[in-house]
Amino acid sequence: MVAALRAAFPDCDFRQAEMGELDPAGVVDFLADADAAIVGLDPVSDWVLERLPRLRAVCKYGVGLDNVDVPAARRRGVYVGWTPGVNRRSVAELVLGMMLGLTRNMTRTSRLLAEGQWLKQGGVQLSGSTVGIIGLGHIGKDVAALLAPFGCRILVNDIVDQQDYCRDHGLEQVALETIWRDADVMTVHTPLTPLTHHLVNGQTLAAMKPGAILINTARGPIVEQAALKAALISGHLGGAALDVYDPEPPQDLDFLALPNLICTPHIGGNAHQAVLAMGYSAIDHLKAFASGAPQPPLPGM
């Protein structure tokens, strides 16, 4: 992937991933002389764009655009290269693994066995359960497809009316309240917006059925972490699985150590195949910009 980028753009400069994400000032400093950039989760706000008048293109490595101020970029004539859903199967497979790990009690019994405790509690089958999917975009649809052999009742909610898709694929489009009330397993696949910030909170967690399971592989602030911690400690929720946190990396080690929590370090979209797909997608957008191609469709366009 690096070779492909250097072949197309010999003068490109890299910042190593292990150096961590940049803050806004760091982005400005690193991109001061750049005409175009590939960014992951680094912030590209209006404040950043204002201080980078030379920057004409931002190409996204990944699928979330919450770190890029798209309206500001469009106002300033900055090309935004983005391909939705390029890592959908990577995330969907992790979600399915989390569902199975929690319903079949794999993580808890594995931890106990490593401590010398033989607890033969095999949980419940995922098959035939009711699964709620909040956000029926590329990843939500792929999760539903992977669940097809399990014969689950699948409830979905999205801000876009998807009745036709749901009818064709055996899904039920319902109100959020129905998912809170009926889902045995609930998984979140929405972008982070003012509407979805703390969408899952103390009130909505209390509305979930006792023993239900929550999975979040979308964005950390969608779930109110303190409320989730309380619901897990009280036993109201049977379990939860998180791949994203608020903040990242998470600081509450007591929370991470809860026996009914699976926690992974934001690896959902990082299967090897997905990493390559996201990288080549970003390079392709950079090539398209350089060739004078028009702005690809973006959310809200």
Short mmCIF file of C-alpha atoms in Angstrom, two decimals:
data_model
loop_
_atom_site.label_atom_id
_atom_site.label_comp_id
_atom_site.label_asym_id
_atom_site.label_seq_id
_atom_site.Cartn_x
_atom_site.Cartn_y
_atom_site.Cartn_z
CA MET A 1 0.00 0.00 0.00
CA VAL A 2 2.84 2.39 0.87
CA ALA A 3 4.55 1.43 -2.37
CA ALA A 4 1.35 2.15 -4.31
CA LEU A 5 1.09 5.61 -2.73
CA ARG A 6 4.74 6.42 -3.39
CA ALA A 7 4.42 5.21 -6.97
CA ALA A 8 1.52 7.58 -7.59
CA PHE A 9 2.80 10.45 -5.45
CA PRO A 10 6.61 10.25 -5.08
CA ASP A 11 6.82 13.39 -2.92
CA CYS A 12 4.32 12.21 -0.30
CA ASP A 13 5.20 12.42 3.39
CA PHE A 14 4.12 9.96 6.08
CA ARG A 15 3.35 10.13 9.75
CA GLN A 16 3.61 6.72 11.38
CA ALA A 17 0.39 5.33 12.89
CA GLU A 18 2.13 4.33 16.11
CA MET A 19 2.76 8.02 16.79
CA GLY A 20 -0.96 8.37 17.58
CA GLU A 21 -3.60 10.80 16.39
CA LEU A 22 -2.86 14.49 16.06
CA ASP A 23 -4.71 17.29 17.80
CA PRO A 24 -5.98 20.15 15.61
CA ALA A 25 -2.78 22.19 16.02
CA GLY A 26 -0.74 19.12 15.16
CA VAL A 27 -2.76 18.58 11.98
CA VAL A 28 -2.14 22.17 10.94
CA ASP A 29 1.57 21.85 11.63
CA PHE A 30 1.97 18.56 9.76
CA LEU A 31 -0.10 19.59 6.72
CA ALA A 32 1.16 23.18 6.46
CA ASP A 33 2.79 22.57 3.05
CA ALA A 34 0.39 19.90 1.78
CA ASP A 35 -1.91 20.19 -1.22
CA ALA A 36 -3.79 17.02 -0.29
CA ALA A 37 -3.93 14.63 2.65
CA ILE A 38 -5.05 11.16 3.66
CA VAL A 39 -6.43 11.20 7.20
CA GLY A 40 -7.69 8.56 9.60
CA LEU A 41 -9.27 9.84 12.81
CA ASP A 42 -7.28 13.09 12.97
CA PRO A 43 -9.53 16.18 13.26
CA VAL A 44 -10.15 18.20 10.11
CA SER A 45 -12.37 20.96 11.45
CA ASP A 46 -13.24 24.36 10.02
CA TRP A 47 -10.58 25.80 12.34
CA VAL A 48 -8.02 23.43 10.81
CA LEU A 49 -9.10 24.13 7.23
CA GLU A 50 -8.97 27.89 7.80
CA ARG A 51 -5.28 27.55 8.73
CA LEU A 52 -4.47 25.34 5.74
CA PRO A 53 -5.32 27.52 2.72
CA ARG A 54 -3.10 25.40 0.48
CA LEU A 55 -4.95 22.16 1.26
CA ARG A 56 -7.31 21.26 -1.58
CA ALA A 57 -8.21 17.63 -0.84
CA VAL A 58 -8.83 15.41 2.17
CA CYS A 59 -9.14 11.69 1.48
CA LYS A 60 -10.48 9.45 4.21
CA TYR A 61 -8.76 6.28 5.39
CA GLY A 62 -11.78 4.63 6.98
CA VAL A 63 -15.53 5.12 6.74
CA GLY A 64 -16.51 7.53 9.52
CA LEU A 65 -16.65 11.20 8.59
CA ASP A 66 -17.33 12.57 12.06
CA ASN A 67 -13.75 13.91 12.31
CA VAL A 68 -14.08 15.83 9.02
CA ASP A 69 -16.19 19.00 8.87
CA VAL A 70 -17.72 18.19 5.50
CA PRO A 71 -19.85 21.38 5.19
CA ALA A 72 -16.77 23.50 5.96
CA ALA A 73 -14.75 21.61 3.37
CA ARG A 74 -17.44 22.13 0.75
CA ARG A 75 -17.66 25.85 1.56
CA ARG A 76 -13.92 26.17 1.10
CA GLY A 77 -13.86 24.09 -2.08
CA VAL A 78 -11.88 21.26 -0.50
CA TYR A 79 -12.40 17.90 -2.18
CA VAL A 80 -13.39 15.13 0.27
CA GLY A 81 -12.64 11.59 -0.90
CA TRP A 82 -14.69 8.97 0.93
CA THR A 83 -16.02 5.50 0.21
CA PRO A 84 -18.80 4.31 2.53
CA GLY A 85 -18.87 0.75 3.76
CA VAL A 86 -15.43 -0.30 2.53
CA ASN A 87 -14.74 -2.15 5.81
CA ARG A 88 -18.27 -3.42 6.39
CA ARG A 89 -17.50 -7.15 6.49
CA SER A 90 -14.60 -6.66 8.91
CA VAL A 91 -16.84 -4.84 11.41
CA ALA A 92 -19.82 -7.14 10.87
CA GLU A 93 -17.73 -10.25 11.56
CA LEU A 94 -16.48 -8.74 14.83
CA VAL A 95 -20.06 -7.95 15.84
CA LEU A 96 -21.14 -11.52 15.13
CA GLY A 97 -18.21 -12.81 17.17
CA MET A 98 -19.17 -10.55 20.06
CA MET A 99 -22.77 -11.76 19.91
CA LEU A 100 -21.68 -15.38 20.08
CA GLY A 101 -19.07 -14.71 22.74
CA LEU A 102 -21.60 -13.09 25.05
CA THR A 103 -24.62 -15.29 24.44
CA ARG A 104 -22.58 -18.50 24.84
CA ASN A 105 -20.66 -17.11 27.85
CA MET A 106 -17.30 -17.73 26.18
CA THR A 107 -15.34 -14.78 27.54
CA ARG A 108 -16.39 -15.15 31.18
CA THR A 109 -15.83 -18.91 31.35
CA SER A 110 -12.49 -18.58 29.54
CA ARG A 111 -11.30 -16.00 32.08
CA LEU A 112 -12.40 -18.18 34.98
CA LEU A 113 -10.79 -21.29 33.53
CA ALA A 114 -7.49 -19.42 33.21
CA GLU A 115 -7.81 -18.81 36.97
CA GLY A 116 -8.46 -22.49 37.63
CA GLN A 117 -12.26 -22.26 37.95
CA TRP A 118 -14.36 -24.82 36.06
CA LEU A 119 -17.74 -23.12 35.45
CA LYS A 120 -19.94 -25.10 33.08
CA GLN A 121 -22.45 -22.40 32.13
CA GLY A 122 -22.87 -22.37 28.37
CA GLY A 123 -25.23 -19.43 28.11
CA VAL A 124 -27.98 -19.38 25.51
CA GLN A 125 -28.08 -19.90 21.76
CA LEU A 126 -28.04 -16.87 19.50
CA SER A 127 -30.31 -18.80 17.16
CA GLY A 128 -33.93 -17.72 17.40
CA SER A 129 -33.21 -14.65 19.52
CA THR A 130 -34.43 -11.12 18.82
CA VAL A 131 -31.67 -8.82 17.57
CA GLY A 132 -32.05 -5.05 17.35
CA ILE A 133 -29.92 -3.17 14.82
CA ILE A 134 -29.81 0.61 15.22
CA GLY A 135 -28.51 2.10 11.98
CA LEU A 136 -29.21 0.11 8.81
CA GLY A 137 -26.34 1.39 6.71
CA HIS A 138 -23.65 -0.70 5.06
CA ILE A 139 -22.48 -2.35 8.29
CA GLY A 140 -25.95 -2.80 9.77
CA LYS A 141 -27.10 -4.52 6.60
CA ASP A 142 -24.05 -6.79 6.60
CA VAL A 143 -24.68 -7.76 10.23
CA ALA A 144 -28.25 -8.68 9.28
CA ALA A 145 -26.95 -10.77 6.38
CA LEU A 146 -24.52 -12.67 8.62
CA LEU A 147 -27.36 -13.40 11.04
CA ALA A 148 -29.53 -15.00 8.34
CA PRO A 149 -28.55 -18.63 9.17
CA PHE A 150 -29.38 -18.09 12.85
CA GLY A 151 -33.09 -17.56 12.27
CA CYS A 152 -33.24 -14.45 14.45
CA ARG A 153 -36.07 -11.97 14.54
CA ILE A 154 -34.27 -8.80 13.41
CA LEU A 155 -35.64 -5.39 14.40
CA VAL A 156 -34.07 -2.36 12.74
CA ASN A 157 -34.26 1.39 13.18
CA ASP A 158 -32.83 4.06 10.89
CA ILE A 159 -33.51 7.73 10.24
CA VAL A 160 -34.07 6.76 6.58
CA ASP A 161 -37.23 4.86 5.67
CA GLN A 162 -36.04 1.44 4.54
CA GLN A 163 -39.33 -0.44 4.48
CA ASP A 164 -38.69 -1.81 0.98
CA TYR A 165 -35.28 -3.19 1.94
CA CYS A 166 -36.65 -4.62 5.17
CA ARG A 167 -39.53 -6.32 3.38
CA ASP A 168 -37.19 -7.87 0.82
CA HIS A 169 -34.78 -9.17 3.49
CA GLY A 170 -37.13 -10.29 6.24
CA LEU A 171 -36.34 -7.45 8.64
CA GLU A 172 -38.77 -5.41 10.76
CA GLN A 173 -38.42 -1.63 10.72
CA VAL A 174 -39.61 -0.44 14.12
CA ALA A 175 -39.41 2.46 16.55
CA LEU A 176 -36.45 2.68 18.90
CA GLU A 177 -38.76 2.01 21.82
CA THR A 178 -39.58 -1.40 20.37
CA ILE A 179 -35.91 -2.29 20.15
CA TRP A 180 -35.28 -1.20 23.74
CA ARG A 181 -38.21 -3.32 24.89
CA ASP A 182 -37.89 -6.47 22.77
CA ALA A 183 -34.26 -7.02 21.77
CA ASP A 184 -32.24 -9.79 23.40
CA VAL A 185 -29.16 -8.38 21.66
CA MET A 186 -28.82 -4.79 20.45
CA THR A 187 -26.04 -3.52 18.19
CA VAL A 188 -25.39 0.10 17.22
CA HIS A 189 -24.23 1.16 13.74
CA THR A 190 -24.97 4.87 13.45
CA PRO A 191 -22.56 7.74 12.80
CA LEU A 192 -21.78 10.07 15.69
CA THR A 193 -23.97 13.18 15.36
CA PRO A 194 -25.69 15.51 17.82
CA LEU A 195 -28.74 13.21 17.47
CA THR A 196 -26.82 10.04 18.36
CA HIS A 197 -24.56 11.42 21.10
CA HIS A 198 -25.52 9.40 24.22
CA LEU A 199 -28.33 7.78 22.26
CA VAL A 200 -27.78 4.86 24.63
CA ASN A 201 -28.04 6.38 28.11
CA GLY A 202 -29.35 5.61 31.57
CA GLN A 203 -32.97 5.96 30.51
CA THR A 204 -32.72 3.82 27.39
CA LEU A 205 -30.63 1.18 29.16
CA ALA A 206 -33.29 0.95 31.86
CA ALA A 207 -35.88 0.37 29.12
CA MET A 208 -34.00 -2.65 27.79
CA LYS A 209 -35.20 -6.07 28.88
CA PRO A 210 -33.36 -7.59 31.87
CA GLY A 211 -30.43 -9.70 30.75
CA ALA A 212 -30.16 -8.07 27.31
CA ILE A 213 -26.83 -7.58 25.56
CA LEU A 214 -25.49 -4.33 24.08
CA ILE A 215 -22.81 -4.08 21.38
CA ASN A 216 -21.20 -0.85 20.18
CA THR A 217 -18.62 -0.89 17.39
CA ALA A 218 -19.64 2.50 15.96
CA ARG A 219 -18.38 5.48 18.02
CA GLY A 220 -17.75 5.67 21.75
CA PRO A 221 -19.84 8.75 22.65
CA ILE A 222 -22.99 7.10 21.26
CA VAL A 223 -23.11 5.17 24.55
CA GLU A 224 -23.05 6.93 27.92
CA GLN A 225 -20.25 4.88 29.43
CA ALA A 226 -21.00 5.62 33.08
CA ALA A 227 -24.61 4.51 32.61
CA LEU A 228 -23.48 1.33 30.87
CA LYS A 229 -21.07 0.57 33.69
CA ALA A 230 -23.87 0.92 36.23
CA ALA A 231 -26.19 -1.33 34.19
CA LEU A 232 -23.53 -4.04 33.96
CA ILE A 233 -22.64 -3.88 37.65
CA SER A 234 -26.29 -4.02 38.69
CA GLY A 235 -26.87 -7.02 36.44
CA HIS A 236 -29.72 -5.33 34.56
CA LEU A 237 -27.78 -5.97 31.36
CA GLY A 238 -26.55 -9.50 30.82
CA GLY A 239 -23.46 -8.24 29.03
CA ALA A 240 -21.94 -5.73 26.66
CA ALA A 241 -19.22 -5.66 24.04
CA LEU A 242 -17.38 -2.48 23.06
CA ASP A 243 -14.84 -1.76 20.37
CA VAL A 244 -15.10 2.02 20.81
CA TYR A 245 -14.91 4.24 23.87
CA ASP A 246 -15.21 7.76 25.21
CA PRO A 247 -12.36 8.67 25.48
CA GLU A 248 -10.01 6.48 23.46
CA PRO A 249 -8.03 4.76 24.75
CA PRO A 250 -10.35 4.19 27.75
CA GLN A 251 -9.08 5.16 31.19
CA ASP A 252 -11.50 3.34 33.51
CA LEU A 253 -9.71 0.04 34.12
CA ASP A 254 -12.32 -1.11 36.63
CA PHE A 255 -14.92 -0.79 33.89
CA LEU A 256 -12.80 -2.77 31.43
CA ALA A 257 -12.34 -5.53 34.00
CA LEU A 258 -16.06 -6.20 34.46
CA PRO A 259 -16.73 -9.91 33.94
CA ASN A 260 -19.74 -9.31 31.68
CA LEU A 261 -17.91 -6.94 29.31
CA ILE A 262 -15.97 -7.81 26.16
CA CYS A 263 -13.65 -4.95 25.25
CA THR A 264 -11.47 -4.70 22.14
CA PRO A 265 -9.18 -1.79 21.13
CA HIS A 266 -11.07 -0.33 18.13
CA ILE A 267 -10.18 -3.22 15.83
CA GLY A 268 -13.55 -3.60 14.11
CA GLY A 269 -12.43 -2.21 10.77
CA ASN A 270 -8.88 -3.48 11.06
CA ALA A 271 -8.98 -6.95 9.63
CA HIS A 272 -6.04 -7.24 7.22
CA GLN A 273 -8.29 -7.22 4.16
CA ALA A 274 -10.17 -4.15 5.40
CA VAL A 275 -6.96 -2.24 6.14
CA LEU A 276 -5.84 -2.79 2.56
CA ALA A 277 -9.26 -1.89 1.14
CA MET A 278 -9.41 1.37 3.13
CA GLY A 279 -5.88 2.31 2.14
CA TYR A 280 -6.34 1.66 -1.57
CA SER A 281 -9.68 3.48 -1.47
CA ALA A 282 -8.01 6.58 -0.05
CA ILE A 283 -5.25 6.38 -2.68
CA ASP A 284 -7.83 6.02 -5.45
CA HIS A 285 -9.62 9.15 -4.24
CA LEU A 286 -6.31 11.01 -4.17
CA LYS A 287 -5.67 9.94 -7.77
CA ALA A 288 -9.19 11.00 -8.76
CA PHE A 289 -8.64 14.44 -7.25
CA ALA A 290 -5.30 14.80 -9.01
CA SER A 291 -6.95 13.90 -12.33
CA GLY A 292 -9.62 16.56 -11.90
CA ALA A 293 -12.50 14.20 -11.16
CA PRO A 294 -15.61 15.77 -9.61
CA GLN A 295 -16.39 15.56 -5.92
CA PRO A 296 -17.89 12.10 -5.11
CA PRO A 297 -21.24 12.01 -3.30
CA LEU A 298 -21.11 12.75 0.41
CA PRO A 299 -23.71 12.47 3.19
CA GLY A 300 -26.31 15.17 2.72
CA MET A 301 -25.52 15.71 -0.98
#
